[in-house]
Coordinates of C-alpha atoms in Angstrom, one line a residue:
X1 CA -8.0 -27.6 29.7
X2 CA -10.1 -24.5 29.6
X3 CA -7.6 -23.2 27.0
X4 CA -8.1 -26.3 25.3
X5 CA -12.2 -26.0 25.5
X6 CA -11.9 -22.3 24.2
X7 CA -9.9 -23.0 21.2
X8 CA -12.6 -25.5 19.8
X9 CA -15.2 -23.2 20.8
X10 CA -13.6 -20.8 18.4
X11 CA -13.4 -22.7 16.0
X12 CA -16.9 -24.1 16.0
X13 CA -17.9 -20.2 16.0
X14 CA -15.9 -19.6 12.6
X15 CA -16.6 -22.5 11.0
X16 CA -20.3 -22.0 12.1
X17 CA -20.3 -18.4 10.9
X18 CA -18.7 -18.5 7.7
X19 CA -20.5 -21.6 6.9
X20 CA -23.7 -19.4 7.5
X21 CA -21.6 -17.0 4.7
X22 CA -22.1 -19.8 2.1
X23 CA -25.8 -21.0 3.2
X24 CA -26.7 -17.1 3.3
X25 CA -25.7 -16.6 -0.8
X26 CA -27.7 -19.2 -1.8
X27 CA -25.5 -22.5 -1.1
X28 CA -23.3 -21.9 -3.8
X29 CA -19.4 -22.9 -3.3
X30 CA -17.4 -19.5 -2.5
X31 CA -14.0 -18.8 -2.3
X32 CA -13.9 -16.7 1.0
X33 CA -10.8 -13.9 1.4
X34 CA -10.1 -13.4 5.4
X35 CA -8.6 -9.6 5.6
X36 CA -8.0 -8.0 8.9
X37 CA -10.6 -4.9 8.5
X38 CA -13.8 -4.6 6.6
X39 CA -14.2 -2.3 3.3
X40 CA -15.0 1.4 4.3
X41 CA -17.0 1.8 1.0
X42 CA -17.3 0.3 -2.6
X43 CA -16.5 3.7 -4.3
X44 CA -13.1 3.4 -6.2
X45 CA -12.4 7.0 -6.3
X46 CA -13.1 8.0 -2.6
X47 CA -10.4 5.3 -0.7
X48 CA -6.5 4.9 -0.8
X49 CA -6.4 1.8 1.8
X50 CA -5.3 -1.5 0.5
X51 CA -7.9 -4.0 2.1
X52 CA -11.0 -1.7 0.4
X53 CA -9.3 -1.7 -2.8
X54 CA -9.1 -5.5 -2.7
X55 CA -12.7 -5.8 -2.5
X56 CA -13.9 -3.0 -5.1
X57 CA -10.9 -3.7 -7.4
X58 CA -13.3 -7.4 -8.7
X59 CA -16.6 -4.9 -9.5
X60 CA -14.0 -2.0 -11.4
X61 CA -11.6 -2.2 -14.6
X62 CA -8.8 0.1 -14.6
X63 CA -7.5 1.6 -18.1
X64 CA -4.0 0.3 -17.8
X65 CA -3.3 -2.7 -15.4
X66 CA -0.1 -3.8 -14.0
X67 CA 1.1 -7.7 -14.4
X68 CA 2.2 -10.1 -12.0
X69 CA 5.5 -8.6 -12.9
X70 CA 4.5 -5.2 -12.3
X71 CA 4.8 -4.2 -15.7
X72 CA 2.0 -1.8 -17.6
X73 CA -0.6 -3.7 -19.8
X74 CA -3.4 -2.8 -21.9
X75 CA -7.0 -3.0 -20.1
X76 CA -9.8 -0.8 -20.7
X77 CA -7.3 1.5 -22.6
X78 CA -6.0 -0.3 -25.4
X79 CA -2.9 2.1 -26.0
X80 CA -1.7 5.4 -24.3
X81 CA 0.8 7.9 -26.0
X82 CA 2.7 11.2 -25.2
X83 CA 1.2 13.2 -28.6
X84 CA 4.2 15.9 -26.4
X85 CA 5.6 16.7 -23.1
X86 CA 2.0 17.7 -21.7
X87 CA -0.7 15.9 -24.2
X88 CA -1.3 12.3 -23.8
X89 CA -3.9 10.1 -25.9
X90 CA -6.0 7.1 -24.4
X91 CA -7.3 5.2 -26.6
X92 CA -10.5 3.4 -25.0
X93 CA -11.3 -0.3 -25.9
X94 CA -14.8 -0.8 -28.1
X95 CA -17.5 -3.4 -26.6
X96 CA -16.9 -3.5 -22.7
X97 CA -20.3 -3.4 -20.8
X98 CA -21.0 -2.0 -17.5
X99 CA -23.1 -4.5 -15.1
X100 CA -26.4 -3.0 -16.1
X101 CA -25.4 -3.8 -20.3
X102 CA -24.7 0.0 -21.1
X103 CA -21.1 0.2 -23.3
X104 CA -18.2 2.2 -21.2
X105 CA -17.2 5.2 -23.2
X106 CA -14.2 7.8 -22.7
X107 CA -16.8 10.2 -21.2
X108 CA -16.2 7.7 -18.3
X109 CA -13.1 8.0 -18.0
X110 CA -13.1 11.3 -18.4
X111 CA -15.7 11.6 -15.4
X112 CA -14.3 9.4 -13.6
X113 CA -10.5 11.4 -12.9
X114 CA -12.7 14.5 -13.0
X115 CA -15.2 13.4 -10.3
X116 CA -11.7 12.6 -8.2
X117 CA -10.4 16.4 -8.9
X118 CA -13.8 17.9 -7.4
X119 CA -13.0 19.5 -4.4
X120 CA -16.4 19.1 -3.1
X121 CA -15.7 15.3 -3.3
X122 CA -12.5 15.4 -1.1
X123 CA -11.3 12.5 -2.4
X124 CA -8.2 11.0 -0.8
X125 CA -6.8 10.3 -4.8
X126 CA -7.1 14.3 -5.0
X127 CA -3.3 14.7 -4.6
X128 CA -2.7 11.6 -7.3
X129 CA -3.9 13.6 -10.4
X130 CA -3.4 17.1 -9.3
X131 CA -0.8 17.6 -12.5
X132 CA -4.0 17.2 -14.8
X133 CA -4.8 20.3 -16.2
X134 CA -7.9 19.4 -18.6
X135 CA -9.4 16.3 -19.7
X136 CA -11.2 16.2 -23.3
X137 CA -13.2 13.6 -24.9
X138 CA -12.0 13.6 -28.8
X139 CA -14.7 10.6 -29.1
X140 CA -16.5 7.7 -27.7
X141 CA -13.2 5.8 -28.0
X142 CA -10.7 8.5 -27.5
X143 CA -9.5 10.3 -24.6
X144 CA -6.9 13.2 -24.1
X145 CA -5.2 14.1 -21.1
X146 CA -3.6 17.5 -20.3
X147 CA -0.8 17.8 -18.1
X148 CA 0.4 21.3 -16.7
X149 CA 3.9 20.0 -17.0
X150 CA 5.9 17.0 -18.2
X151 CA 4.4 14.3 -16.3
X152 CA 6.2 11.0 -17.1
X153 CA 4.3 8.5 -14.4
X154 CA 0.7 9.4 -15.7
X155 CA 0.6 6.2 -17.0
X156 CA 1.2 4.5 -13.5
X157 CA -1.6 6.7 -12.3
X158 CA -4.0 5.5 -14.6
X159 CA -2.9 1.8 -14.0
X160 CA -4.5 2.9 -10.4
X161 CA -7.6 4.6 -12.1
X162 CA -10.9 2.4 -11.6
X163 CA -13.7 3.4 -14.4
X164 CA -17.0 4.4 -13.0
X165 CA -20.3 4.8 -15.0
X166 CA -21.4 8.0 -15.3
X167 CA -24.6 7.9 -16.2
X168 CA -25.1 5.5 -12.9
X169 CA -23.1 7.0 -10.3
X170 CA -25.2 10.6 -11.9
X171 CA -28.2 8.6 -11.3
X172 CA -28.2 7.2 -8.1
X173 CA -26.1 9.7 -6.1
X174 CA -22.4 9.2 -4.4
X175 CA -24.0 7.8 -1.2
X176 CA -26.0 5.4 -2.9
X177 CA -23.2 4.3 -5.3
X178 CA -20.8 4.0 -2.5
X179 CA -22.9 1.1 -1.1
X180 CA -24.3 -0.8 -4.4
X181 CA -21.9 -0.2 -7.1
X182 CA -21.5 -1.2 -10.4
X183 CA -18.9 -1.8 -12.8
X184 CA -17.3 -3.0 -15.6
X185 CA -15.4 -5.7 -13.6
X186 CA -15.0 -9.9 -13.5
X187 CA -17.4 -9.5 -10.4
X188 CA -20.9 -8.2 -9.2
X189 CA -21.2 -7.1 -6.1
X190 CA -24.5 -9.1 -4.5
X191 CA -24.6 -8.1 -1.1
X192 CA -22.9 -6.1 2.1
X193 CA -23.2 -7.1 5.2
X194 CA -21.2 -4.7 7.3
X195 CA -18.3 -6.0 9.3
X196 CA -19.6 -9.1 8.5
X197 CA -19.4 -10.2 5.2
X198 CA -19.0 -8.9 1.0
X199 CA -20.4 -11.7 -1.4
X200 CA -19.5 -11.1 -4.9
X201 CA -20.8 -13.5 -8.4
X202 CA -19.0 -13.4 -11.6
X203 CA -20.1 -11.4 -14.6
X204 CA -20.9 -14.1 -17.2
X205 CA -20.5 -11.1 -19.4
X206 CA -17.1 -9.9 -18.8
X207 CA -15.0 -8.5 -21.7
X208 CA -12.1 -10.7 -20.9
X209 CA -14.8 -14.1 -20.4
X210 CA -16.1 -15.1 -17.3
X211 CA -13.3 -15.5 -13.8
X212 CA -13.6 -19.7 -13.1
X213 CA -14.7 -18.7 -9.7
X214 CA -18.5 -18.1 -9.4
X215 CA -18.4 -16.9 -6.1
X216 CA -16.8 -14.8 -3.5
X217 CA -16.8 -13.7 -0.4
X218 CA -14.6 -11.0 1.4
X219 CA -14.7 -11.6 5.1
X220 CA -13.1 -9.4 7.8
X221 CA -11.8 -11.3 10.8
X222 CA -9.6 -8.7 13.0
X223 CA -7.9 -11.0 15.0
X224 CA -5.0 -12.8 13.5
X225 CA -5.4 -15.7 15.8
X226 CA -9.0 -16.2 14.1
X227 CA -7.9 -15.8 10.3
X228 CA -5.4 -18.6 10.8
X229 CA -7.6 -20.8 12.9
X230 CA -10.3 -20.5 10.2
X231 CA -7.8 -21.3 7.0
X232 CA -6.4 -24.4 8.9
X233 CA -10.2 -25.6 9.3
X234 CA -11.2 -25.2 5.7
X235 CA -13.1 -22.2 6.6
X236 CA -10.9 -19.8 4.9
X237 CA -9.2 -19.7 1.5
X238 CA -6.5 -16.7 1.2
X239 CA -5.9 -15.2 4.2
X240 CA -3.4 -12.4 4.3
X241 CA -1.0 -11.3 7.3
X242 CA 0.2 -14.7 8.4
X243 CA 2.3 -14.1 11.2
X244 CA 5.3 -15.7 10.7
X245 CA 5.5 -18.0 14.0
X246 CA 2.7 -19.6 12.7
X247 CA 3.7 -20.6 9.7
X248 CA 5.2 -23.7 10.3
X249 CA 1.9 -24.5 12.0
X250 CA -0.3 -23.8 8.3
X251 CA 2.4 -25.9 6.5
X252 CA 1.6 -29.1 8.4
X253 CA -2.3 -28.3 7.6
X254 CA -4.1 -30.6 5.6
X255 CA -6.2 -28.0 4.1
X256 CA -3.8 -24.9 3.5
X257 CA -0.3 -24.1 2.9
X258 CA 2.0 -20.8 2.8
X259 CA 2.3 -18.2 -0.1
X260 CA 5.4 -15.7 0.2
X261 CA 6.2 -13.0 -2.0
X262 CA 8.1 -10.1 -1.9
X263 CA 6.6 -6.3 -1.0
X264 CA 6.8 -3.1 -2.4
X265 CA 6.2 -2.1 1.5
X266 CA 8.8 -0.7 3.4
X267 CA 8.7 -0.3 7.0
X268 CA 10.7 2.4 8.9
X269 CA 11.0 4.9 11.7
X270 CA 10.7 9.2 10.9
X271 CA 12.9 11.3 12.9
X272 CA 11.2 14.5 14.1
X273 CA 14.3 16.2 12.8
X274 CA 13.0 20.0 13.0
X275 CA 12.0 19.1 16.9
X276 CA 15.2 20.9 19.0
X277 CA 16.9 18.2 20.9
X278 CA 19.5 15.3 20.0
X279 CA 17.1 14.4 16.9
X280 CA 18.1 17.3 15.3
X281 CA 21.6 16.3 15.5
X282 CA 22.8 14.2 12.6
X283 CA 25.4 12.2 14.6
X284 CA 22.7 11.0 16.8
X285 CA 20.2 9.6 13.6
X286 CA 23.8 7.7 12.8
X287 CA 24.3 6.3 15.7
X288 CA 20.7 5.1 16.3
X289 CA 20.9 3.3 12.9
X290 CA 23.9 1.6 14.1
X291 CA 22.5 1.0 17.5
X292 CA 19.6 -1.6 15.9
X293 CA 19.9 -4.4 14.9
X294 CA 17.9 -4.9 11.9
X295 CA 19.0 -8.5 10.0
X296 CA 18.2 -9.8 14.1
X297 CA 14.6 -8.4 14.0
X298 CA 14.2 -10.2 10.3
X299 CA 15.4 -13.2 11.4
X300 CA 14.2 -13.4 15.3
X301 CA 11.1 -11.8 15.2
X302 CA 9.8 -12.5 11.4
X303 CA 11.0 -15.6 10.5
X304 CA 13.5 -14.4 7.6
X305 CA 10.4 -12.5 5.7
X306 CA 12.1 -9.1 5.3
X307 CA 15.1 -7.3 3.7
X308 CA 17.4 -4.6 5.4
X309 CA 16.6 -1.0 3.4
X310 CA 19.6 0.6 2.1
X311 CA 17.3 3.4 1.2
X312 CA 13.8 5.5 1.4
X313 CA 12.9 3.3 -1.5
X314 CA 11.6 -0.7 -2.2
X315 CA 14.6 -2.2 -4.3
X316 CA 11.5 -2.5 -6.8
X317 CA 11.1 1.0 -7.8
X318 CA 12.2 2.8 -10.6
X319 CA 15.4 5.2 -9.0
X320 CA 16.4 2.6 -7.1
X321 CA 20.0 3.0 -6.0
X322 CA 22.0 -0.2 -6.1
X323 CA 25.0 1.1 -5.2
X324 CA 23.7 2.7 -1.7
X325 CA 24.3 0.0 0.8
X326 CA 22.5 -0.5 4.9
X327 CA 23.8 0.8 7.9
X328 CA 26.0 -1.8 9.4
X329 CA 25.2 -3.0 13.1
X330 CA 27.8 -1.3 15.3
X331 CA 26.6 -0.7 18.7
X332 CA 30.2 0.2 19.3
X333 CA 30.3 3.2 16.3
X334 CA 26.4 3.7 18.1
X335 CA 28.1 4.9 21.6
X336 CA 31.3 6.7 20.3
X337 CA 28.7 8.9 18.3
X338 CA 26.7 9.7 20.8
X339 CA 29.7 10.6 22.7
X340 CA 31.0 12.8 20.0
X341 CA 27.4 14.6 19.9
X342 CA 27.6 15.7 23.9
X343 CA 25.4 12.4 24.8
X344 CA 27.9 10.2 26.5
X345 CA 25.4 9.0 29.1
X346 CA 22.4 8.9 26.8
X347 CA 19.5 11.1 26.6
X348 CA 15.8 10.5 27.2
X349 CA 13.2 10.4 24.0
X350 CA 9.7 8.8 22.6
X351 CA 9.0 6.1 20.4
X352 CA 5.7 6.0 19.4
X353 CA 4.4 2.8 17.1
X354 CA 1.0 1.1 15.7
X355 CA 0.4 -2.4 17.6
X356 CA -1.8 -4.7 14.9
X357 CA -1.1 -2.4 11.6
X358 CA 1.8 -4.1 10.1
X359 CA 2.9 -7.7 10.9
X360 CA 5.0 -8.0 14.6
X361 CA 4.9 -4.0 14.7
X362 CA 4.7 -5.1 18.3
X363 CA 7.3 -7.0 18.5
X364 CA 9.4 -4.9 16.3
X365 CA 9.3 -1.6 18.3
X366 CA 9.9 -3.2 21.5
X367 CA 13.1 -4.9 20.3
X368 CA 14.4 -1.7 18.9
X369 CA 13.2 0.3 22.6
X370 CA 15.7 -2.8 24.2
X371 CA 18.4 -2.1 21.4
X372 CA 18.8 1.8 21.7
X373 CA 18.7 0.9 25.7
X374 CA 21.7 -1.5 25.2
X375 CA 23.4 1.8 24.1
X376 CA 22.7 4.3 27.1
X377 CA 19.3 5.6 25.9
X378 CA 16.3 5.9 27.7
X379 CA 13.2 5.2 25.8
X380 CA 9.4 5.2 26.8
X381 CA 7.6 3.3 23.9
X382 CA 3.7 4.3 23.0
X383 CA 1.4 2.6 21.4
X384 CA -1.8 4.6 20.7
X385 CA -4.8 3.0 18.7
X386 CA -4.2 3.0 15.0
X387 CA -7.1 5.4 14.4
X388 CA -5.6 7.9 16.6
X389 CA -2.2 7.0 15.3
X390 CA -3.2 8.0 11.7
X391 CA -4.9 10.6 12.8
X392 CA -2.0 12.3 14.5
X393 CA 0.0 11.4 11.6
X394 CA -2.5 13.5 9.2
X395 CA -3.3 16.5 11.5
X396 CA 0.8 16.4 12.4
X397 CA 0.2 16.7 16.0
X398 CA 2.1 13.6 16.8
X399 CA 4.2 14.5 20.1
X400 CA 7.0 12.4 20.2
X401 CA 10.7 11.7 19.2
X402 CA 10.5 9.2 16.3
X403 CA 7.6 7.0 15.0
X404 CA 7.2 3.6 13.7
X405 CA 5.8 3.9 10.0
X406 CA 5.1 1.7 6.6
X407 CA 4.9 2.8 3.2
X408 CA 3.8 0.9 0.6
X409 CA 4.5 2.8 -3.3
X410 CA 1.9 1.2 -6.2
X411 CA 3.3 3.4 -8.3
X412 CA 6.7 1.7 -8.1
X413 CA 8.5 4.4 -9.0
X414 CA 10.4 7.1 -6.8
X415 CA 8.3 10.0 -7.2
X416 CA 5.9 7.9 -5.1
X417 CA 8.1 7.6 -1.8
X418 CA 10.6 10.7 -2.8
X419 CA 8.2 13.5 -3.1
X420 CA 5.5 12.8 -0.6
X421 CA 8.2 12.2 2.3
X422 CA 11.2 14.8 1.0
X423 CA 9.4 17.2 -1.4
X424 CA 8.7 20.3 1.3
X425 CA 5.0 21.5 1.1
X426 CA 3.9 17.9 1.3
X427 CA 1.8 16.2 4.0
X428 CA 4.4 13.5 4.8
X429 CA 7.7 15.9 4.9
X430 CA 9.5 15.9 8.2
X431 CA 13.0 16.4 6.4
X432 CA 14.2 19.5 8.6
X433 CA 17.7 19.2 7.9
X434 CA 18.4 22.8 6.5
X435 CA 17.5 25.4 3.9
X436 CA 20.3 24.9 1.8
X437 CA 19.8 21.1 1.8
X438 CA 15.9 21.5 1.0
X439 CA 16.0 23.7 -1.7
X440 CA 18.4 21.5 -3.3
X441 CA 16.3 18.4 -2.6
X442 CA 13.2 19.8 -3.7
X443 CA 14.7 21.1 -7.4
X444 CA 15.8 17.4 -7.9
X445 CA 12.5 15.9 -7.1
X446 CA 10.8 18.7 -9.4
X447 CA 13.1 17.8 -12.4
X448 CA 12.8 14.2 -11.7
X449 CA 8.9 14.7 -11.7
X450 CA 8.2 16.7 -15.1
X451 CA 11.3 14.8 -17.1
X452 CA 10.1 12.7 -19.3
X453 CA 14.0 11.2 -20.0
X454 CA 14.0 8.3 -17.7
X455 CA 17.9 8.2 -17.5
X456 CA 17.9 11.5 -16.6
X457 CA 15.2 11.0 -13.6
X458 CA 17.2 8.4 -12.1
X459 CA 20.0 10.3 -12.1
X460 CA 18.2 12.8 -10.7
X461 CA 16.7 10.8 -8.0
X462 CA 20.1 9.0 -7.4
X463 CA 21.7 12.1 -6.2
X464 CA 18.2 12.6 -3.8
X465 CA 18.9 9.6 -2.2
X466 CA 22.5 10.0 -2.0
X467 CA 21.3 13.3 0.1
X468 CA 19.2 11.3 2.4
X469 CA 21.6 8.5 2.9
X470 CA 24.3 11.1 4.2
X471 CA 21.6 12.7 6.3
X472 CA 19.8 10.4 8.0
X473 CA 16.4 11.6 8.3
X474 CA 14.9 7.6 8.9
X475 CA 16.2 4.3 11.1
X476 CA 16.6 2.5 8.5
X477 CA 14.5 -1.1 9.1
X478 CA 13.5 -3.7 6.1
X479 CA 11.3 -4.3 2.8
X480 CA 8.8 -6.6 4.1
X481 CA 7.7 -10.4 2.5
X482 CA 4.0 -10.4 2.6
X483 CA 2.4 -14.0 3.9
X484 CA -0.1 -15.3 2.9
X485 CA -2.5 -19.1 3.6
X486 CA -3.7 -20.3 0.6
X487 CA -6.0 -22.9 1.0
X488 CA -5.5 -26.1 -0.9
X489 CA -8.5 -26.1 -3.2
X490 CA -7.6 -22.8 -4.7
X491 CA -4.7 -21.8 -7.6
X492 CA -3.9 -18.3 -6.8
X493 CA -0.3 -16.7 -7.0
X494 CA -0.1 -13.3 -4.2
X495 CA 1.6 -10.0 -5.7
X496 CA 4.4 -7.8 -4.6
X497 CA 1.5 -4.8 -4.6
X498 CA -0.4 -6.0 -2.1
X499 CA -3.8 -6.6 -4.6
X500 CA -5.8 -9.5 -4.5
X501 CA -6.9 -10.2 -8.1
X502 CA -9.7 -12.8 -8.2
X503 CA -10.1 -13.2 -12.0
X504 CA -7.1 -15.3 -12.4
X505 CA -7.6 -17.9 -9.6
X506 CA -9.2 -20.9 -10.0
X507 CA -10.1 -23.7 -8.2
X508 CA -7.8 -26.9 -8.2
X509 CA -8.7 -30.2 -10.1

């Protein structure tokens, strides 16, 4: 009974407070976006997380944008050509206004990759455009680029690059800016409320025509309990992270229903491979990829949403490997291994995993702790905060055996996964498997990164994955399905990159 009394309690409370969301931006009907974590700031060029880019990416325009089928179109830049190997023209689009009515020029788009290359900035984008040597305005409708080598996915950087006004962001200062932006976007930003609420109203004078939807609202609610509650009530229109236990229970909702679509996110575990001990031993990496049970976690713990990885790629990037198949689940092959290593009666290591990051992470980790156990291992599972998590991650002072991990490539392309996690010299490189192996691996990720041939990069980044499948540096786990509840009022189709993209939805007749 008291269950009972605190559910509806709960739900009075959302319903109450997001109501209040409406009433407070003038009474107006508003779409209203439930994400797990409020935006850290409204500045395009200072942020790489996912749920922050979902809010500023309605205020910003990028110069090249990518379709629902992740294929490049013209935006702000109305074409983009190699002139050669390390000169590329950007051709900028005439008549698109920033919010306050002054016209966006290439000395935008110039500042705005330059502003991103300041070191004094320490932007976490830094690291995206590091291969750009210069950037020169030819005129106010013409930009070139200057690469200091072949750089064949500069394109798929600048289909991430969000134009910011210059003479503004100049004007007003970075902190300022940060907190009232403006852009060129479908969407104005009206107000921020922090941890509470960002309300949004079209731009009646948007290059493309005014979005449908007048009104939006990003609203953080943390608990995944609370998100779902809220959608089934009406409070809510797209809520992400649906967890899949529950989605049975939005189905038979009168007010929302389920969207599914395949991610570019992968989720897997890093071997400490350079730490001395059985992890260092390639036998043992084998044999703990035959030890889980991965199409059992997709189907047991997240309802079918997930595909077994094959590779340290999503099967939608470019270099994708077809012919490279999953580790099979042989618990048997697992334990003769392990034998064969000097481990017959198991060994003793740590797991460490985020609990609330990615959908059932929980979950996830603990069945693979009970699977490796079922094999003669002895594992203690942690689960530190995310903040300190990351923060571990970054400062590499993570003490443990293997980690829990999920990578999510918007450049869909290799060069995205391949040389942040196997390139050496790069933050996300654990691949201590030995010198001879490295140097190899890191002149095929250099030739596959300033080759402009594409037959000749995939090629190149075939033979780099055939290097990691043979040597095991990762427990292989799945590509994940995003969820999402869509309420029934709205038309709006979810993308395999994560972004929510506002302008296209509508509301239904």
């Amino acid at each position: 009974m008291k269950r009972v009394r605190l559910y509806v309690i709960l739900v009075l409370l959302l319903t109450l407070s997001i109501s209040l969301v409406g009433c407070s931006s003038g009474g107006e009907d508003a779409l209203i976006v439930a994400q797990g974590v409020d935006a850290t700031t409204l500045d395009p060029g200072m942020h790489s997380e996912t749920p922050t880019g979902n809010v500023e990416r309605q205020m910003f325009d990028t110069l090249i944008e990518l379709d629902e089928e992740m294929q490049f179109q013209p935006a702000v830049a109305t074409s983009w050509e190699a002139l050669s190997d390390t000169v590329w023209e950007v051709k900028i689009r005439e008549g698109i206004k920033f919010h306050d009515g002054k016209e966006l020029t290439s000395e935008d788009v110039e500042y705005s990759i330059d502003r991103i290359l300041d070191p004094g900035k320490k932007s976490s984008q830094s690291a995206n455009f590091s291969s750009v040597k210069a950037t020169d305005v030819v005129d106010s409708y013409t930009l070139q680029i200057t690469t200091k080598e072949p750089y064949p996915i500069l394109p798929a950087r600048l289909a991430a690059l969000r134009v910011v006004p210059k003479h503004y962001v100049e004007s007003v200062g970075d902190a300022e800016f940060s907190q009232r932006p403006i852009g060129s976007g479908p969407y104005k930003l009206v107000s921020w409320v922090k941890d509470d609420s960002i309300t949004l109203e079209a731009n009646s004078e948007y290059w493309r025509g005014a979005p449908a939807i007048k009104r939006v609202v990003f609203k953080p609610i943390p608990e995944t309990a609370s998100r779902v509650m809220a959608l089934q009530a009406g409070q809510v229109d797209i809520a992400v992270n649906v967890p899949p236990h529950q989605v049975q229970e939005v189905e038979k909702s009168t007010n929302a229903s389920i969207a599914q679509v395949p991610s570019s996110r992968i989720i897997f575990v890093q071997f400490m491979t350079g730490k001395p001990g059985p992890m260092s031993d390639p036998r043992v990496r084998l044999a703990l990829n035959y030890a889980v049970d991965v199409q059992s976690i997709i189907n047991n713990l997240l309802g079918g949403s997930g595909v077994p990885m094959s590779q340290s790629l999503s099967s939608m990037d470019f270099g994708y490997k077809q012919e490279l198949q999953p580790y099979s689940h042989n618990p048997g092959k697992a334990k003769e291994l392990l034998a064969e290593a000097g481990y017959a009666n198991g060994f003793k290591l740590t797991f460490t995993a985020p609990n609330g990051r990615y959908m059932m992470d929980k979950e996830v980790a603990e069945a693979i702790k009970s699977q490796l156990e079922a094999v003669g291992l002895q594992v203690e599972l942690k689960m530190p905060e995310w903040g300190v998590y990351v923060d571990q991650i970054m400062k590499r002072t993570l003490e443990t055996d293997m980690w829990l991990i999920g990578w999510g490539n918007g450049l869909f392309d290799a060069d995205g996964t391949l040389y942040s996690w196997f390139r050496s010299g790069q933050r996300f490189h654990y691949y201590d498997i030995s010198d001879q192996r490295q140097a190899e691996m890191d002149r095929l990720l250099d030739l596959a990164r300033t080759t402009m041939d594409n037959s000749k990069r995939a090629t190149y980044y075939g033979q780099a994955l055939e290097y990691i499948h043979e040597d095991v540096p990762w427990l292989m786990l799945y590509q994940q399905k995003d969820i999402y509840g869509v309420s029934n009022r709205v038309n709006w189709t979810p993308r395999a990159d994560e972004a929510i993209i506002l302008y296209h939805a509508a509301w239904e007749k």
